[in-house]
Amino acid sequence: MATKGPEVVTDSKEIAEIYKEFSKFPSLSKASIGPEVISQYGGKYCNIYTEWSQRDLERAEWVKFCRQYIMFYDEDSIVYTGPSGNCTELQGELLTEESPSGIFKAVLRKHTNKKGEEKQFLEIWNKNSKEKSINLSGLDMHGKVYEDDQFGCLVWSHSETHILYIAEKKRPKTETFFQTKPQIDMTEEDEDSIKPEKQKPVKGDVFVYWEDWGEELVKKSTPVLCVLDIESNSISILEGIPDHISPGQAFWAPNDTGIIFVGWDHEPQRLGLQHCTNRKSGLYYVDLTGGNCEQLSSQAKAVWSPRLSPDKCRIVYFEGDVGGPHHRCSKLCMYDWYTKVTSTVVDIVNQPGEDGFTGIYSSALPQNCWAMDSQRVLIGTPQRSRKDLLVINITTRNVTSLTSGSDAGSWTLLSIHQDLMVVTWSSPNCPPSLKVGFLPAAGKEQRVTWVALNETKILPGINWKILTFTPPLEQKNPKFPAMNFEGILVTPSEREEGAPTPIIVWPHGGPHSVFTAEWMLYPVTLCRLGFAVLLINYRGSIGFGQNSVFSLPGNVGSQDVKDVQFAAEFVMKEEFINTSKVFIIGNSHGGFLASHLIGQYPEFYKACAMRNPVINIASELGATDIPDWCTVEAGFEYTTGQLPTPPLLEAMLSKSPISFASQVKSPVLLMLGEKDKRVPPAQGLEFYRALKARGVPVRLLWYPDNNHSLSKVDAEADGFMNITLWFIKYL
């Protein structure tokens, strides 16, 4: 007799309670390992500092908190681990970094005064107290400090006497032509002697447009390298940086002789950087004494995420081609500081071989990613539908997985110090867990023993598995025929006898992105409510080899659409799924696919929900921060200053979901972010008006102060409730 399981939960209060329960699981954002301490009894121990993020639904904001652990060990075996005290909420911290010795800590903090003005302070802490608090806003040397992952950094010099960070360049003060102030007569000599910050405001420039770096980097236009001298409290803005580049991801050169950084070309235009690793950029070195700046990497490539080895002899970084798909397989390159020789450590993988290695698809290396021997680098990267930890030997070029034979799920390296690794692991039915383990000697890397610092339990009643799909012969790509794709199916484990499960089909955005088998709030909560969820990594996804990525441009709206439909129909046949209760959801390019599918297969999907979808590539071209996306995905090469032509616009329109809007029958829920620069809300409005005019049930939710991700806590929670109730309405 089959076990009777719950039907789909339909009560809004119960749905809200389940969402509230699942949203409490925090995610790890940072870990650092303190210096080794030898106790009076001869044992060794260290402290592990971790930072976590959690949704607070009552306050409608993300809460950041820290927790510390103590770990006793003997050589390379862990004797004891445990938490040290309770969690503590972090207030106003934007960036933090411990000094190399572990004695000091730098904190960039924001503080809002009684007038509502936000100030930024740079604080220096020792083990016992706060030593300094410097009002960066009051010094008025630069604009706001960058705290983002793209440019931002907070780095101690090796001597621990200076701190390096990135800030917005100070802009000249402006005023209108009609502003009147008391005038003081000055001679030319007087004017020349006035300090720059005291010079007259520039008239008529109040409303001059400053181009920024796009989605999630709004108001970040012209970054500068800043150095704080801790002893004198003085700040200097580094000179010598070429005018045509924006510096970021900086760190101190060996012996503190200068600064190494990534510089992104911003002439003749700034294209959106978020999730785009294909922007022209280089690895640079600026000498602190002479102010000379030289490029260390090749001239016409995209580079990112440089990291200096512990012996301060080598720099590894990612490199890829400029233009084309926004994210794809990249090289791991290495620059030898003393021989000045650049080499490729891991090359691009077009088609995975027998070893199964699919290439590197990481958007960033951890700040600490080198083994103690300065011969091995650790990388977390998607490998098909999982994220694995890889160790790469820079001498032998061997790539070994540390996690392929371990628990199913996905792994992320947070930090490594003295070969002690701190990682996080999760799966679609298990929240993030913090683990530690020692990296074994070279050649024995697969023998890691992982010890959990915080225990998380697999949620009962939820199963998942990875499915592989082989496109039928007529749907194979002629250029890349030997290619399959995958999906992650999350299902309620208990079903009522004779009652097949309704399913939600979910293609990812990007399109050159991937779903990995990890904890995701929406899918797991929908599953707990009684839905099966199919997350689809169609051809074009990263993690499957470079050929997968390059198979999609020029074929959007057809190859990706057919992949999603094939996967959905395959699961209908093979699993215990209710074929009359199929729903679809998608974000960004996933919304592009969802709106295509309800137009091309109008009888298949009961209802549809989409967040910031691409609807009309042609009309998006002039409004998005990534116009090259429109051109490349339509099958054309993008050139700066490119003007639209009738053939280009016709191709874009023919590949867009708006072309099938007249065939849509499924009820549609649209969720749009008012401040989305990637897929401006006019895209969703265009679809809303087209459907409304044709009598299709459509509902539009408009989220002020939200960008493309719709990740503000209140918008995310409201979106979940509305999606769930929309699907329940049409069950």
mmCIF file with all atom_site columns, N, CA and C in Angstrom, residues 567-594:
data_model
loop_
_atom_site.group_PDB
_atom_site.id
_atom_site.type_symbol
_atom_site.label_atom_id
_atom_site.label_alt_id
_atom_site.label_comp_id
_atom_site.label_asym_id
_atom_site.label_entity_id
_atom_site.label_seq_id
_atom_site.pdbx_PDB_ins_code
_atom_site.Cartn_x
_atom_site.Cartn_y
_atom_site.Cartn_z
_atom_site.occupancy
_atom_site.B_iso_or_equiv
_atom_site.pdbx_formal_charge
_atom_site.auth_seq_id
_atom_site.auth_comp_id
_atom_site.auth_asym_id
_atom_site.auth_atom_id
_atom_site.pdbx_PDB_model_num
ATOM 1  N N  . ALA A 1 567 ? 12.972 18.203 -22.645 1.00 0.00 ? 567 ALA A N  1
ATOM 2  C CA . ALA A 1 567 ? 13.188 17.760 -21.269 1.00 0.00 ? 567 ALA A CA 1
ATOM 3  C C  . ALA A 1 567 ? 11.868 17.632 -20.519 1.00 0.00 ? 567 ALA A C  1
ATOM 4  N N  . ALA A 1 568 ? 10.988 18.611 -20.707 1.00 0.00 ? 568 ALA A N  1
ATOM 5  C CA . ALA A 1 568 ? 9.690  18.575 -20.022 1.00 0.00 ? 568 ALA A CA 1
ATOM 6  C C  . ALA A 1 568 ? 8.879  17.357 -20.463 1.00 0.00 ? 568 ALA A C  1
ATOM 7  N N  . GLU A 1 569 ? 8.833  17.091 -21.756 1.00 0.00 ? 569 GLU A N  1
ATOM 8  C CA . GLU A 1 569 ? 8.049  15.958 -22.262 1.00 0.00 ? 569 GLU A CA 1
ATOM 9  C C  . GLU A 1 569 ? 8.680  14.626 -21.851 1.00 0.00 ? 569 GLU A C  1
ATOM 10 N N  . PHE A 1 570 ? 10.021 14.581 -21.801 1.00 0.00 ? 570 PHE A N  1
ATOM 11 C CA . PHE A 1 570 ? 10.712 13.370 -21.367 1.00 0.00 ? 570 PHE A CA 1
ATOM 12 C C  . PHE A 1 570 ? 10.329 13.026 -19.926 1.00 0.00 ? 570 PHE A C  1
ATOM 13 N N  . VAL A 1 571 ? 10.345 14.023 -19.067 1.00 0.00 ? 571 VAL A N  1
ATOM 14 C CA . VAL A 1 571 ? 10.017 13.795 -17.654 1.00 0.00 ? 571 VAL A CA 1
ATOM 15 C C  . VAL A 1 571 ? 8.548  13.402 -17.499 1.00 0.00 ? 571 VAL A C  1
ATOM 16 N N  . MET A 1 572 ? 7.680  13.952 -18.356 1.00 0.00 ? 572 MET A N  1
ATOM 17 C CA . MET A 1 572 ? 6.264  13.563 -18.308 1.00 0.00 ? 572 MET A CA 1
ATOM 18 C C  . MET A 1 572 ? 6.109  12.051 -18.504 1.00 0.00 ? 572 MET A C  1
ATOM 19 N N  . LYS A 1 573 ? 6.918  11.506 -19.420 1.00 0.00 ? 573 LYS A N  1
ATOM 20 C CA . LYS A 1 573 ? 6.798  10.073 -19.746 1.00 0.00 ? 573 LYS A CA 1
ATOM 21 C C  . LYS A 1 573 ? 7.450  9.194  -18.683 1.00 0.00 ? 573 LYS A C  1
ATOM 22 N N  . GLU A 1 574 ? 8.591  9.646  -18.151 1.00 0.00 ? 574 GLU A N  1
ATOM 23 C CA . GLU A 1 574 ? 9.401  8.780  -17.299 1.00 0.00 ? 574 GLU A CA 1
ATOM 24 C C  . GLU A 1 574 ? 9.062  8.883  -15.811 1.00 0.00 ? 574 GLU A C  1
ATOM 25 N N  . GLU A 1 575 ? 8.489  9.986  -15.378 1.00 0.00 ? 575 GLU A N  1
ATOM 26 C CA . GLU A 1 575 ? 8.228  10.203 -13.958 1.00 0.00 ? 575 GLU A CA 1
ATOM 27 C C  . GLU A 1 575 ? 6.720  10.214 -13.692 1.00 0.00 ? 575 GLU A C  1
ATOM 28 N N  . PHE A 1 576 ? 6.377  10.132 -12.404 1.00 0.00 ? 576 PHE A N  1
ATOM 29 C CA . PHE A 1 576 ? 4.963  10.121 -12.008 1.00 0.00 ? 576 PHE A CA 1
ATOM 30 C C  . PHE A 1 576 ? 4.476  11.568 -11.929 1.00 0.00 ? 576 PHE A C  1
ATOM 31 N N  . ILE A 1 577 ? 4.276  12.159 -13.107 1.00 0.00 ? 577 ILE A N  1
ATOM 32 C CA . ILE A 1 577 ? 3.961  13.585 -13.208 1.00 0.00 ? 577 ILE A CA 1
ATOM 33 C C  . ILE A 1 577 ? 2.573  13.761 -13.811 1.00 0.00 ? 577 ILE A C  1
ATOM 34 N N  . ASN A 1 578 ? 1.850  14.747 -13.312 1.00 0.00 ? 578 ASN A N  1
ATOM 35 C CA . ASN A 1 578 ? 0.531  15.067 -13.847 1.00 0.00 ? 578 ASN A CA 1
ATOM 36 C C  . ASN A 1 578 ? 0.693  15.875 -15.139 1.00 0.00 ? 578 ASN A C  1
ATOM 37 N N  . THR A 1 579 ? 0.433  15.248 -16.267 1.00 0.00 ? 579 THR A N  1
ATOM 38 C CA . THR A 1 579 ? 0.669  15.891 -17.568 1.00 0.00 ? 579 THR A CA 1
ATOM 39 C C  . THR A 1 579 ? -0.299 17.030 -17.853 1.00 0.00 ? 579 THR A C  1
ATOM 40 N N  . SER A 1 580 ? -1.356 17.132 -17.066 1.00 0.00 ? 580 SER A N  1
ATOM 41 C CA . SER A 1 580 ? -2.309 18.228 -17.274 1.00 0.00 ? 580 SER A CA 1
ATOM 42 C C  . SER A 1 580 ? -2.046 19.400 -16.326 1.00 0.00 ? 580 SER A C  1
ATOM 43 N N  . LYS A 1 581 ? -1.009 19.253 -15.494 1.00 0.00 ? 581 LYS A N  1
ATOM 44 C CA . LYS A 1 581 ? -0.694 20.318 -14.524 1.00 0.00 ? 581 LYS A CA 1
ATOM 45 C C  . LYS A 1 581 ? 0.787  20.665 -14.618 1.00 0.00 ? 581 LYS A C  1
ATOM 46 N N  . VAL A 1 582 ? 1.156  21.248 -15.765 1.00 0.00 ? 582 VAL A N  1
ATOM 47 C CA . VAL A 1 582 ? 2.541  21.635 -16.021 1.00 0.00 ? 582 VAL A CA 1
ATOM 48 C C  . VAL A 1 582 ? 2.621  23.159 -16.035 1.00 0.00 ? 582 VAL A C  1
ATOM 49 N N  . PHE A 1 583 ? 3.516  23.705 -15.214 1.00 0.00 ? 583 PHE A N  1
ATOM 50 C CA . PHE A 1 583 ? 3.687  25.153 -15.111 1.00 0.00 ? 583 PHE A CA 1
ATOM 51 C C  . PHE A 1 583 ? 5.110  25.509 -15.533 1.00 0.00 ? 583 PHE A C  1
ATOM 52 N N  . ILE A 1 584 ? 5.350  26.772 -15.804 1.00 0.00 ? 584 ILE A N  1
ATOM 53 C CA . ILE A 1 584 ? 6.695  27.186 -16.206 1.00 0.00 ? 584 ILE A CA 1
ATOM 54 C C  . ILE A 1 584 ? 7.046  28.524 -15.569 1.00 0.00 ? 584 ILE A C  1
ATOM 55 N N  . ILE A 1 585 ? 8.313  28.643 -15.193 1.00 0.00 ? 585 ILE A N  1
ATOM 56 C CA . ILE A 1 585 ? 8.807  29.877 -14.578 1.00 0.00 ? 585 ILE A CA 1
ATOM 57 C C  . ILE A 1 585 ? 10.190 30.168 -15.157 1.00 0.00 ? 585 ILE A C  1
ATOM 58 N N  . GLY A 1 586 ? 10.559 31.446 -15.224 1.00 0.00 ? 586 GLY A N  1
ATOM 59 C CA . GLY A 1 586 ? 11.879 31.791 -15.725 1.00 0.00 ? 586 GLY A CA 1
ATOM 60 C C  . GLY A 1 586 ? 12.253 33.215 -15.374 1.00 0.00 ? 586 GLY A C  1
ATOM 61 N N  . ASN A 1 587 ? 13.573 33.432 -15.163 1.00 0.00 ? 587 ASN A N  1
ATOM 62 C CA . ASN A 1 587 ? 14.099 34.770 -14.878 1.00 0.00 ? 587 ASN A CA 1
ATOM 63 C C  . ASN A 1 587 ? 15.002 35.191 -16.032 1.00 0.00 ? 587 ASN A C  1
ATOM 64 N N  . SER A 1 588 ? 14.891 36.430 -16.502 1.00 0.00 ? 588 SER A N  1
ATOM 65 C CA . SER A 1 588 ? 15.786 36.971 -17.514 1.00 0.00 ? 588 SER A CA 1
ATOM 66 C C  . SER A 1 588 ? 15.705 36.151 -18.802 1.00 0.00 ? 588 SER A C  1
ATOM 67 N N  . HIS A 1 589 ? 16.810 35.487 -19.212 1.00 0.00 ? 589 HIS A N  1
ATOM 68 C CA . HIS A 1 589 ? 16.724 34.631 -20.402 1.00 0.00 ? 589 HIS A CA 1
ATOM 69 C C  . HIS A 1 589 ? 15.821 33.429 -20.133 1.00 0.00 ? 589 HIS A C  1
ATOM 70 N N  . GLY A 1 590 ? 15.709 33.015 -18.858 1.00 0.00 ? 590 GLY A N  1
ATOM 71 C CA . GLY A 1 590 ? 14.733 31.982 -18.516 1.00 0.00 ? 590 GLY A CA 1
ATOM 72 C C  . GLY A 1 590 ? 13.320 32.469 -18.769 1.00 0.00 ? 590 GLY A C  1
ATOM 73 N N  . GLY A 1 591 ? 13.070 33.771 -18.530 1.00 0.00 ? 591 GLY A N  1
ATOM 74 C CA . GLY A 1 591 ? 11.770 34.361 -18.862 1.00 0.00 ? 591 GLY A CA 1
ATOM 75 C C  . GLY A 1 591 ? 11.574 34.454 -20.369 1.00 0.00 ? 591 GLY A C  1
ATOM 76 N N  . PHE A 1 592 ? 12.658 34.733 -21.090 1.00 0.00 ? 592 PHE A N  1
ATOM 77 C CA . PHE A 1 592 ? 12.650 34.706 -22.558 1.00 0.00 ? 592 PHE A CA 1
ATOM 78 C C  . PHE A 1 592 ? 12.170 33.334 -23.042 1.00 0.00 ? 592 PHE A C  1
ATOM 79 N N  . LEU A 1 593 ? 12.705 32.261 -22.427 1.00 0.00 ? 593 LEU A N  1
ATOM 80 C CA . LEU A 1 593 ? 12.327 30.905 -22.825 1.00 0.00 ? 593 LEU A CA 1
ATOM 81 C C  . LEU A 1 593 ? 10.898 30.581 -22.399 1.00 0.00 ? 593 LEU A C  1
ATOM 82 N N  . ALA A 1 594 ? 10.522 30.994 -21.184 1.00 0.00 ? 594 ALA A N  1
ATOM 83 C CA . ALA A 1 594 ? 9.165  30.721 -20.712 1.00 0.00 ? 594 ALA A CA 1
ATOM 84 C C  . ALA A 1 594 ? 8.125  31.372 -21.626 1.00 0.00 ? 594 ALA A C  1
#
